[in-house]
Amino acid sequence: MALVEPVPGEPAAVADLPDERVLLIADYHAGIEAGLRYERGVELDSDADGRREHVLSLLDRTTADRLVVLGDLAHRIPEPEGPEREEIEALIAAVTERVPMTLVVGNHDAGVAESVAERVADGLTVIPPEGGRLGAEGRTRGKSIGVVHGHTWPEPDVLEADVVCLGHEHPQVRLSDAVGGSRVEHAWLRGSLRVEAFDAAEPGSTAVEAVESDPDVVVFPAFNERSGGTWVNVEGNGFLSPFLPDALDDAEAYLLDGTRLGPYRDV
């Protein structure tokens, strides 16, 4: 089995590390309904309770020992307030009653760590935007995953992992049929990450050069189905990350139900 395995039918995956089983999700976007009302004038009933119960049900289903959110726990970029803050606090409280929770800071999370600082010592840990590594230290000592949101260049230690997990892109595929109909589906991207592409961030970096081989990579679909996404198989829909698609080697797309679609550009 692969180190990082998607949960069938869900925008979530599990990683069995040497000392714990981790449930990973990306792009939760708490309070998105308030954000859409402010940004676009779109009125939607809040699904805060549904999102929280979805996470809790996944913790039960996977018997995970920890929840890791790969960035964008929040939706609006300033410090969360009102319904968004309430949703974040309720989620953290519900999750940390069961298991520890780790947040990798995303581009929407600038004020989150500060606003929930009182919970950092009570089951919540925060990893900076440059990411970090969970599991064994070094490839020769066991299994490890690199965790990063994807909106900034990761630190070289992330690239030492066996698998790098990231969000930010909200990958989707547009599927067309023979009679001209089409639909859009959330998708996973899986392939390898070309380490040499990261020399663009730190030319001549001995830390990057020290990485022995290219890690595998998993680009996560957005957990929040209301957050939109990038149609990765449609020309003109560019990636958001500074290192994608340049660092993405031979990536294939998969639907949430596990259907393998092949190279994402050819879907």
mmCIF file of N, CA, C and O in Angstrom, residues 173-257:
data_model
loop_
_atom_site.group_PDB
_atom_site.id
_atom_site.type_symbol
_atom_site.label_atom_id
_atom_site.label_comp_id
_atom_site.label_asym_id
_atom_site.label_seq_id
_atom_site.Cartn_x
_atom_site.Cartn_y
_atom_site.Cartn_z
ATOM 1 N N VAL A 173 -11.398 18.343 -12.434
ATOM 2 C CA VAL A 173 -11.330 17.994 -13.850
ATOM 3 C C VAL A 173 -12.702 18.241 -14.466
ATOM 4 O O VAL A 173 -13.739 17.986 -13.848
ATOM 5 N N ARG A 174 -12.683 18.728 -15.696
ATOM 6 C CA ARG A 174 -13.925 18.894 -16.452
ATOM 7 C C ARG A 174 -14.054 17.692 -17.387
ATOM 8 O O ARG A 174 -13.169 17.443 -18.205
ATOM 9 N N LEU A 175 -15.143 16.944 -17.230
ATOM 10 C CA LEU A 175 -15.374 15.736 -18.010
ATOM 11 C C LEU A 175 -16.507 15.976 -18.994
ATOM 12 O O LEU A 175 -17.587 16.435 -18.606
ATOM 13 N N SER A 176 -16.259 15.666 -20.266
ATOM 14 C CA SER A 176 -17.256 15.871 -21.323
ATOM 15 C C SER A 176 -17.679 14.533 -21.905
ATOM 16 O O SER A 176 -16.898 13.577 -21.947
ATOM 17 N N ASP A 177 -18.943 14.467 -22.378
ATOM 18 C CA ASP A 177 -19.418 13.236 -23.016
ATOM 19 C C ASP A 177 -19.571 13.449 -24.520
ATOM 20 O O ASP A 177 -19.328 14.542 -25.048
ATOM 21 N N ALA A 178 -19.972 12.406 -25.209
ATOM 22 C CA ALA A 178 -20.010 12.424 -26.675
ATOM 23 C C ALA A 178 -21.059 13.364 -27.236
ATOM 24 O O ALA A 178 -20.982 13.753 -28.403
ATOM 25 N N VAL A 179 -22.044 13.740 -26.430
ATOM 26 C CA VAL A 179 -23.116 14.600 -26.941
ATOM 27 C C VAL A 179 -22.967 16.047 -26.484
ATOM 28 O O VAL A 179 -23.894 16.840 -26.613
ATOM 29 N N GLY A 180 -21.809 16.383 -25.927
ATOM 30 C CA GLY A 180 -21.535 17.766 -25.570
ATOM 31 C C GLY A 180 -21.831 18.149 -24.138
ATOM 32 O O GLY A 180 -21.606 19.290 -23.737
ATOM 33 N N GLY A 181 -22.333 17.200 -23.357
ATOM 34 C CA GLY A 181 -22.558 17.486 -21.946
ATOM 35 C C GLY A 181 -21.251 17.462 -21.168
ATOM 36 O O GLY A 181 -20.269 16.859 -21.607
ATOM 37 N N SER A 182 -21.233 18.113 -20.033
ATOM 38 C CA SER A 182 -20.020 18.116 -19.225
ATOM 39 C C SER A 182 -20.359 18.259 -17.748
ATOM 40 O O SER A 182 -21.444 18.715 -17.386
ATOM 41 N N ARG A 183 -19.430 17.833 -16.933
ATOM 42 C CA ARG A 183 -19.552 18.021 -15.487
ATOM 43 C C ARG A 183 -18.154 18.240 -14.915
ATOM 44 O O ARG A 183 -17.157 17.901 -15.559
ATOM 45 N N VAL A 184 -18.099 18.809 -13.736
ATOM 46 C CA VAL A 184 -16.824 19.079 -13.073
ATOM 47 C C VAL A 184 -16.745 18.228 -11.817
ATOM 48 O O VAL A 184 -17.701 18.150 -11.043
ATOM 49 N N GLU A 185 -15.607 17.558 -11.635
ATOM 50 C CA GLU A 185 -15.411 16.673 -10.493
ATOM 51 C C GLU A 185 -14.138 17.067 -9.738
ATOM 52 O O GLU A 185 -13.129 17.433 -10.343
ATOM 53 N N HIS A 186 -14.204 16.966 -8.413
ATOM 54 C CA HIS A 186 -12.992 17.122 -7.612
ATOM 55 C C HIS A 186 -12.034 15.980 -7.937
ATOM 56 O O HIS A 186 -12.460 14.862 -8.234
ATOM 57 N N ALA A 187 -10.744 16.266 -7.859
ATOM 58 C CA ALA A 187 -9.770 15.254 -8.255
ATOM 59 C C ALA A 187 -8.524 15.312 -7.376
ATOM 60 O O ALA A 187 -8.203 16.348 -6.777
ATOM 61 N N TRP A 188 -7.856 14.172 -7.310
ATOM 62 C CA TRP A 188 -6.518 14.076 -6.731
ATOM 63 C C TRP A 188 -5.498 14.144 -7.857
ATOM 64 O O TRP A 188 -5.759 13.673 -8.963
ATOM 65 N N LEU A 189 -4.329 14.694 -7.565
ATOM 66 C CA LEU A 189 -3.183 14.598 -8.461
ATOM 67 C C LEU A 189 -2.084 13.850 -7.729
ATOM 68 O O LEU A 189 -1.736 14.196 -6.592
ATOM 69 N N ARG A 190 -1.537 12.804 -8.375
ATOM 70 C CA ARG A 190 -0.479 12.011 -7.760
ATOM 71 C C ARG A 190 0.640 11.809 -8.772
ATOM 72 O O ARG A 190 0.388 11.513 -9.935
ATOM 73 N N GLY A 191 1.856 11.993 -8.326
ATOM 74 C CA GLY A 191 3.007 11.812 -9.190
ATOM 75 C C GLY A 191 4.274 11.936 -8.377
ATOM 76 O O GLY A 191 4.334 11.503 -7.231
ATOM 77 N N SER A 192 5.289 12.532 -8.961
ATOM 78 C CA SER A 192 6.528 12.800 -8.227
ATOM 79 C C SER A 192 6.858 14.276 -8.347
ATOM 80 O O SER A 192 6.388 14.976 -9.243
ATOM 81 N N LEU A 193 7.685 14.733 -7.403
ATOM 82 C CA LEU A 193 8.036 16.149 -7.320
ATOM 83 C C LEU A 193 9.501 16.294 -7.698
ATOM 84 O O LEU A 193 10.383 15.735 -7.036
ATOM 85 N N ARG A 194 9.766 17.022 -8.777
ATOM 86 C CA ARG A 194 11.140 17.194 -9.255
ATOM 87 C C ARG A 194 11.888 18.165 -8.357
ATOM 88 O O ARG A 194 11.637 19.368 -8.380
ATOM 89 N N VAL A 195 12.819 17.659 -7.582
ATOM 90 C CA VAL A 195 13.541 18.484 -6.624
ATOM 91 C C VAL A 195 14.326 19.587 -7.322
ATOM 92 O O VAL A 195 14.460 20.709 -6.803
ATOM 93 N N GLU A 196 14.830 19.303 -8.512
ATOM 94 C CA GLU A 196 15.651 20.302 -9.209
ATOM 95 C C GLU A 196 14.869 21.584 -9.480
ATOM 96 O O GLU A 196 15.459 22.667 -9.607
ATOM 97 N N ALA A 197 13.534 21.505 -9.557
ATOM 98 C CA ALA A 197 12.733 22.705 -9.800
ATOM 99 C C ALA A 197 12.790 23.668 -8.629
ATOM 100 O O ALA A 197 12.527 24.873 -8.792
ATOM 101 N N PHE A 198 13.138 23.185 -7.442
ATOM 102 C CA PHE A 198 13.144 24.031 -6.255
ATOM 103 C C PHE A 198 14.413 24.850 -6.129
ATOM 104 O O PHE A 198 14.514 25.725 -5.284
ATOM 105 N N ASP A 199 15.376 24.582 -6.984
ATOM 106 C CA ASP A 199 16.582 25.400 -7.002
ATOM 107 C C ASP A 199 16.265 26.811 -7.495
ATOM 108 O O ASP A 199 17.040 27.736 -7.290
ATOM 109 N N ALA A 200 15.099 26.973 -8.140
ATOM 110 C CA ALA A 200 14.688 28.305 -8.594
ATOM 111 C C ALA A 200 14.436 29.231 -7.419
ATOM 112 O O ALA A 200 14.615 30.446 -7.522
ATOM 113 N N ALA A 201 13.998 28.668 -6.287
ATOM 114 C CA ALA A 201 13.743 29.490 -5.099
ATOM 115 C C ALA A 201 15.041 29.853 -4.394
ATOM 116 O O ALA A 201 15.193 30.958 -3.880
ATOM 117 N N GLU A 202 15.990 28.914 -4.351
ATOM 118 C CA GLU A 202 17.271 29.125 -3.690
ATOM 119 C C GLU A 202 18.385 28.619 -4.603
ATOM 120 O O GLU A 202 18.911 27.517 -4.405
ATOM 121 N N PRO A 203 18.735 29.381 -5.632
ATOM 122 C CA PRO A 203 19.758 28.911 -6.575
ATOM 123 C C PRO A 203 21.041 28.500 -5.859
ATOM 124 O O PRO A 203 21.575 29.234 -5.034
ATOM 125 N N GLY A 204 21.506 27.299 -6.184
ATOM 126 C CA GLY A 204 22.737 26.820 -5.585
ATOM 127 C C GLY A 204 22.609 26.381 -4.143
ATOM 128 O O GLY A 204 23.609 26.165 -3.458
ATOM 129 N N SER A 205 21.376 26.224 -3.645
ATOM 130 C CA SER A 205 21.168 25.846 -2.251
ATOM 131 C C SER A 205 21.735 24.451 -1.989
ATOM 132 O O SER A 205 21.347 23.485 -2.633
ATOM 133 N N THR A 206 22.658 24.356 -1.039
ATOM 134 C CA THR A 206 23.214 23.044 -0.704
ATOM 135 C C THR A 206 22.163 22.166 -0.043
ATOM 136 O O THR A 206 22.214 20.944 -0.137
ATOM 137 N N ALA A 207 21.171 22.797 0.629
ATOM 138 C CA ALA A 207 20.113 22.021 1.279
ATOM 139 C C ALA A 207 19.260 21.312 0.243
ATOM 140 O O ALA A 207 18.911 20.143 0.396
ATOM 141 N N VAL A 208 18.913 22.008 -0.838
ATOM 142 C CA VAL A 208 18.130 21.386 -1.897
ATOM 143 C C VAL A 208 18.956 20.335 -2.616
ATOM 144 O O VAL A 208 18.481 19.240 -2.921
ATOM 145 N N GLU A 209 20.218 20.653 -2.885
ATOM 146 C CA GLU A 209 21.087 19.714 -3.590
ATOM 147 C C GLU A 209 21.321 18.440 -2.784
ATOM 148 O O GLU A 209 21.614 17.383 -3.344
ATOM 149 N N ALA A 210 21.152 18.535 -1.456
ATOM 150 C CA ALA A 210 21.402 17.379 -0.603
ATOM 151 C C ALA A 210 20.255 16.365 -0.639
ATOM 152 O O ALA A 210 20.419 15.238 -0.164
ATOM 153 N N VAL A 211 19.110 16.756 -1.179
ATOM 154 C CA VAL A 211 17.980 15.830 -1.264
ATOM 155 C C VAL A 211 18.348 14.732 -2.257
ATOM 156 O O VAL A 211 18.681 15.003 -3.408
ATOM 157 N N GLU A 212 18.287 13.485 -1.818
ATOM 158 C CA GLU A 212 18.841 12.380 -2.599
ATOM 159 C C GLU A 212 17.991 11.979 -3.798
ATOM 160 O O GLU A 212 18.514 11.551 -4.825
ATOM 161 N N SER A 213 16.670 12.064 -3.680
ATOM 162 C CA SER A 213 15.813 11.644 -4.788
ATOM 163 C C SER A 213 14.489 12.381 -4.731
ATOM 164 O O SER A 213 14.138 12.983 -3.705
ATOM 165 N N ASP A 214 13.761 12.341 -5.836
ATOM 166 C CA ASP A 214 12.484 13.048 -5.913
ATOM 167 C C ASP A 214 11.433 12.344 -5.061
ATOM 168 O O ASP A 214 11.229 11.130 -5.197
ATOM 169 N N PRO A 215 10.740 13.083 -4.174
ATOM 170 C CA PRO A 215 9.673 12.456 -3.397
ATOM 171 C C PRO A 215 8.408 12.302 -4.237
ATOM 172 O O PRO A 215 8.249 12.953 -5.279
ATOM 173 N N ASP A 216 7.525 11.438 -3.792
ATOM 174 C CA ASP A 216 6.196 11.398 -4.375
ATOM 175 C C ASP A 216 5.431 12.638 -3.916
ATOM 176 O O ASP A 216 5.793 13.276 -2.924
ATOM 177 N N VAL A 217 4.368 12.963 -4.630
ATOM 178 C CA VAL A 217 3.562 14.116 -4.255
ATOM 179 C C VAL A 217 2.087 13.772 -4.408
ATOM 180 O O VAL A 217 1.696 13.022 -5.320
ATOM 181 N N VAL A 218 1.278 14.286 -3.490
ATOM 182 C CA VAL A 218 -0.174 14.177 -3.564
ATOM 183 C C VAL A 218 -0.750 15.574 -3.410
ATOM 184 O O VAL A 218 -0.519 16.238 -2.397
ATOM 185 N N VAL A 219 -1.455 16.035 -4.442
ATOM 186 C CA VAL A 219 -2.154 17.324 -4.382
ATOM 187 C C VAL A 219 -3.604 17.022 -4.023
ATOM 188 O O VAL A 219 -4.302 16.320 -4.752
ATOM 189 N N PHE A 220 -4.045 17.564 -2.897
ATOM 190 C CA PHE A 220 -5.349 17.237 -2.336
ATOM 191 C C PHE A 220 -6.475 18.056 -2.947
ATOM 192 O O PHE A 220 -6.313 19.259 -3.207
ATOM 193 N N PRO A 221 -7.630 17.440 -3.144
ATOM 194 C CA PRO A 221 -8.816 18.213 -3.508
ATOM 195 C C PRO A 221 -9.259 19.046 -2.311
ATOM 196 O O PRO A 221 -8.926 18.729 -1.161
ATOM 197 N N ALA A 222 -9.995 20.099 -2.558
ATOM 198 C CA ALA A 222 -10.507 20.926 -1.462
ATOM 199 C C ALA A 222 -11.538 20.147 -0.662
ATOM 200 O O ALA A 222 -12.417 19.501 -1.221
ATOM 201 N N PHE A 223 -11.432 20.233 0.663
ATOM 202 C CA PHE A 223 -12.427 19.595 1.522
ATOM 203 C C PHE A 223 -13.776 20.301 1.399
ATOM 204 O O PHE A 223 -14.828 19.664 1.427
ATOM 205 N N ASN A 224 -13.729 21.614 1.256
ATOM 206 C CA ASN A 224 -14.959 22.405 1.151
ATOM 207 C C ASN A 224 -15.421 22.426 -0.299
ATOM 208 O O ASN A 224 -14.792 23.030 -1.164
ATOM 209 N N GLU A 225 -16.531 21.776 -0.575
ATOM 210 C CA GLU A 225 -16.999 21.653 -1.955
ATOM 211 C C GLU A 225 -17.533 22.968 -2.514
ATOM 212 O O GLU A 225 -17.777 23.080 -3.720
ATOM 213 N N ARG A 226 -17.685 23.988 -1.659
ATOM 214 C CA ARG A 226 -18.156 25.289 -2.111
ATOM 215 C C ARG A 226 -17.017 26.234 -2.490
ATOM 216 O O ARG A 226 -17.266 27.381 -2.863
ATOM 217 N N SER A 227 -15.782 25.767 -2.406
ATOM 218 C CA SER A 227 -14.643 26.670 -2.574
ATOM 219 C C SER A 227 -14.130 26.768 -4.000
ATOM 220 O O SER A 227 -13.128 27.433 -4.247
ATOM 221 N N GLY A 228 -14.776 26.111 -4.957
ATOM 222 C CA GLY A 228 -14.332 26.214 -6.345
ATOM 223 C C GLY A 228 -13.017 25.494 -6.559
ATOM 224 O O GLY A 228 -12.553 24.735 -5.709
ATOM 225 N N GLY A 229 -12.397 25.713 -7.718
ATOM 226 C CA GLY A 229 -11.130 25.041 -7.968
ATOM 227 C C GLY A 229 -10.550 25.335 -9.333
ATOM 228 O O GLY A 229 -11.114 26.108 -10.118
ATOM 229 N N THR A 230 -9.416 24.716 -9.598
ATOM 230 C CA THR A 230 -8.705 24.847 -10.861
ATOM 231 C C THR A 230 -8.991 23.633 -11.734
ATOM 232 O O THR A 230 -8.771 22.497 -11.312
ATOM 233 N N TRP A 231 -9.497 23.873 -12.940
ATOM 234 C CA TRP A 231 -9.732 22.778 -13.891
ATOM 235 C C TRP A 231 -8.388 22.422 -14.513
ATOM 236 O O TRP A 231 -7.942 23.051 -15.472
ATOM 237 N N VAL A 232 -7.744 21.401 -13.971
ATOM 238 C CA VAL A 232 -6.361 21.121 -14.350
ATOM 239 C C VAL A 232 -6.233 20.557 -15.755
ATOM 240 O O VAL A 232 -5.122 20.543 -16.313
ATOM 241 N N ASN A 233 -7.329 20.098 -16.360
ATOM 242 C CA ASN A 233 -7.264 19.535 -17.711
ATOM 243 C C ASN A 233 -7.821 20.486 -18.765
ATOM 244 O O ASN A 233 -8.042 20.081 -19.910
ATOM 245 N N VAL A 234 -8.030 21.744 -18.396
ATOM 246 C CA VAL A 234 -8.560 22.737 -19.330
ATOM 247 C C VAL A 234 -7.493 23.787 -19.582
ATOM 248 O O VAL A 234 -6.988 24.418 -18.645
ATOM 249 N N GLU A 235 -7.142 23.970 -20.828
ATOM 250 C CA GLU A 235 -6.102 24.932 -21.190
ATOM 251 C C GLU A 235 -6.498 26.329 -20.737
ATOM 252 O O GLU A 235 -7.639 26.753 -20.888
ATOM 253 N N GLY A 236 -5.535 27.044 -20.166
ATOM 254 C CA GLY A 236 -5.785 28.399 -19.702
ATOM 255 C C GLY A 236 -6.063 28.486 -18.217
ATOM 256 O O GLY A 236 -6.059 29.576 -17.652
ATOM 257 N N ASN A 237 -6.312 27.338 -17.571
ATOM 258 C CA ASN A 237 -6.504 27.316 -16.119
ATOM 259 C C ASN A 237 -5.166 27.005 -15.462
ATOM 260 O O ASN A 237 -4.775 25.838 -15.335
ATOM 261 N N GLY A 238 -4.427 28.046 -15.094
ATOM 262 C CA GLY A 238 -3.083 27.862 -14.565
ATOM 263 C C GLY A 238 -3.079 27.455 -13.102
ATOM 264 O O GLY A 238 -4.051 27.647 -12.370
ATOM 265 N N PHE A 239 -1.967 26.879 -12.667
ATOM 266 C CA PHE A 239 -1.792 26.515 -11.269
ATOM 267 C C PHE A 239 -1.515 27.760 -10.437
ATOM 268 O O PHE A 239 -1.039 28.786 -10.938
ATOM 269 N N LEU A 240 -1.798 27.663 -9.137
ATOM 270 C CA LEU A 240 -1.619 28.777 -8.220
ATOM 271 C C LEU A 240 -0.267 28.739 -7.508
ATOM 272 O O LEU A 240 0.281 29.766 -7.157
ATOM 273 N N SER A 241 0.244 27.540 -7.273
ATOM 274 C CA SER A 241 1.485 27.384 -6.528
ATOM 275 C C SER A 241 2.674 27.895 -7.327
ATOM 276 O O SER A 241 2.722 27.732 -8.551
ATOM 277 N N PRO A 242 3.669 28.478 -6.658
ATOM 278 C CA PRO A 242 4.847 28.979 -7.380
ATOM 279 C C PRO A 242 5.715 27.868 -7.961
ATOM 280 O O PRO A 242 6.535 28.132 -8.837
ATOM 281 N N PHE A 243 5.546 26.630 -7.491
ATOM 282 C CA PHE A 243 6.390 25.541 -7.990
ATOM 283 C C PHE A 243 5.632 24.529 -8.845
ATOM 284 O O PHE A 243 6.205 23.532 -9.277
ATOM 285 N N LEU A 244 4.362 24.784 -9.089
ATOM 286 C CA LEU A 244 3.579 23.910 -9.968
ATOM 287 C C LEU A 244 3.135 24.680 -11.203
ATOM 288 O O LEU A 244 2.867 25.877 -11.130
ATOM 289 N N PRO A 245 3.089 24.043 -12.366
ATOM 290 C CA PRO A 245 3.315 22.618 -12.608
ATOM 291 C C PRO A 245 4.770 22.241 -12.873
ATOM 292 O O PRO A 245 5.048 21.087 -13.149
ATOM 293 N N ASP A 246 5.706 23.216 -12.792
ATOM 294 C CA ASP A 246 7.095 22.929 -13.166
ATOM 295 C C ASP A 246 7.677 21.740 -12.399
ATOM 296 O O ASP A 246 8.453 20.960 -12.958
ATOM 297 N N ALA A 247 7.323 21.626 -11.116
ATOM 298 C CA ALA A 247 7.896 20.566 -10.300
ATOM 299 C C ALA A 247 7.080 19.278 -10.338
ATOM 300 O O ALA A 247 7.476 18.282 -9.734
ATOM 301 N N LEU A 248 5.970 19.300 -11.052
ATOM 302 C CA LEU A 248 5.074 18.148 -11.076
ATOM 303 C C LEU A 248 5.458 17.232 -12.226
ATOM 304 O O LEU A 248 5.348 17.597 -13.393
ATOM 305 N N ASP A 249 5.907 16.026 -11.899
ATOM 306 C CA ASP A 249 6.409 15.114 -12.921
ATOM 307 C C ASP A 249 5.486 13.909 -13.071
ATOM 308 O O ASP A 249 5.214 13.197 -12.098
ATOM 309 N N ASP A 250 4.981 13.710 -14.282
ATOM 310 C CA ASP A 250 4.173 12.527 -14.591
ATOM 311 C C ASP A 250 2.974 12.363 -13.666
ATOM 312 O O ASP A 250 2.639 11.249 -13.248
ATOM 313 N N ALA A 251 2.302 13.444 -13.333
ATOM 314 C CA ALA A 251 1.163 13.365 -12.410
ATOM 315 C C ALA A 251 -0.075 12.836 -13.118
ATOM 316 O O ALA A 251 -0.347 13.182 -14.275
ATOM 317 N N GLU A 252 -0.812 12.006 -12.399
ATOM 318 C CA GLU A 252 -2.067 11.479 -12.904
ATOM 319 C C GLU A 252 -3.207 11.971 -12.030
ATOM 320 O O GLU A 252 -3.025 12.281 -10.845
ATOM 321 N N ALA A 253 -4.392 12.042 -12.634
ATOM 322 C CA ALA A 253 -5.583 12.491 -11.920
ATOM 323 C C ALA A 253 -6.438 11.299 -11.529
ATOM 324 O O ALA A 253 -6.542 10.316 -12.272
ATOM 325 N N TYR A 254 -7.050 11.399 -10.354
ATOM 326 C CA TYR A 254 -7.954 10.373 -9.846
ATOM 327 C C TYR A 254 -9.205 11.056 -9.308
ATOM 328 O O TYR A 254 -9.115 12.123 -8.676
ATOM 329 N N LEU A 255 -10.361 10.462 -9.536
ATOM 330 C CA LEU A 255 -11.591 10.955 -8.934
ATOM 331 C C LEU A 255 -11.655 10.511 -7.475
ATOM 332 O O LEU A 255 -10.912 9.642 -7.029
ATOM 333 N N LEU A 256 -12.563 11.112 -6.722
ATOM 334 C CA LEU A 256 -12.679 10.768 -5.313
ATOM 335 C C LEU A 256 -13.037 9.303 -5.101
ATOM 336 O O LEU A 256 -12.691 8.708 -4.075
ATOM 337 N N ASP A 257 -13.736 8.712 -6.064
ATOM 338 C CA ASP A 257 -14.111 7.303 -5.913
ATOM 339 C C ASP A 257 -12.982 6.355 -6.298
ATOM 340 O O ASP A 257 -13.152 5.136 -6.290
#
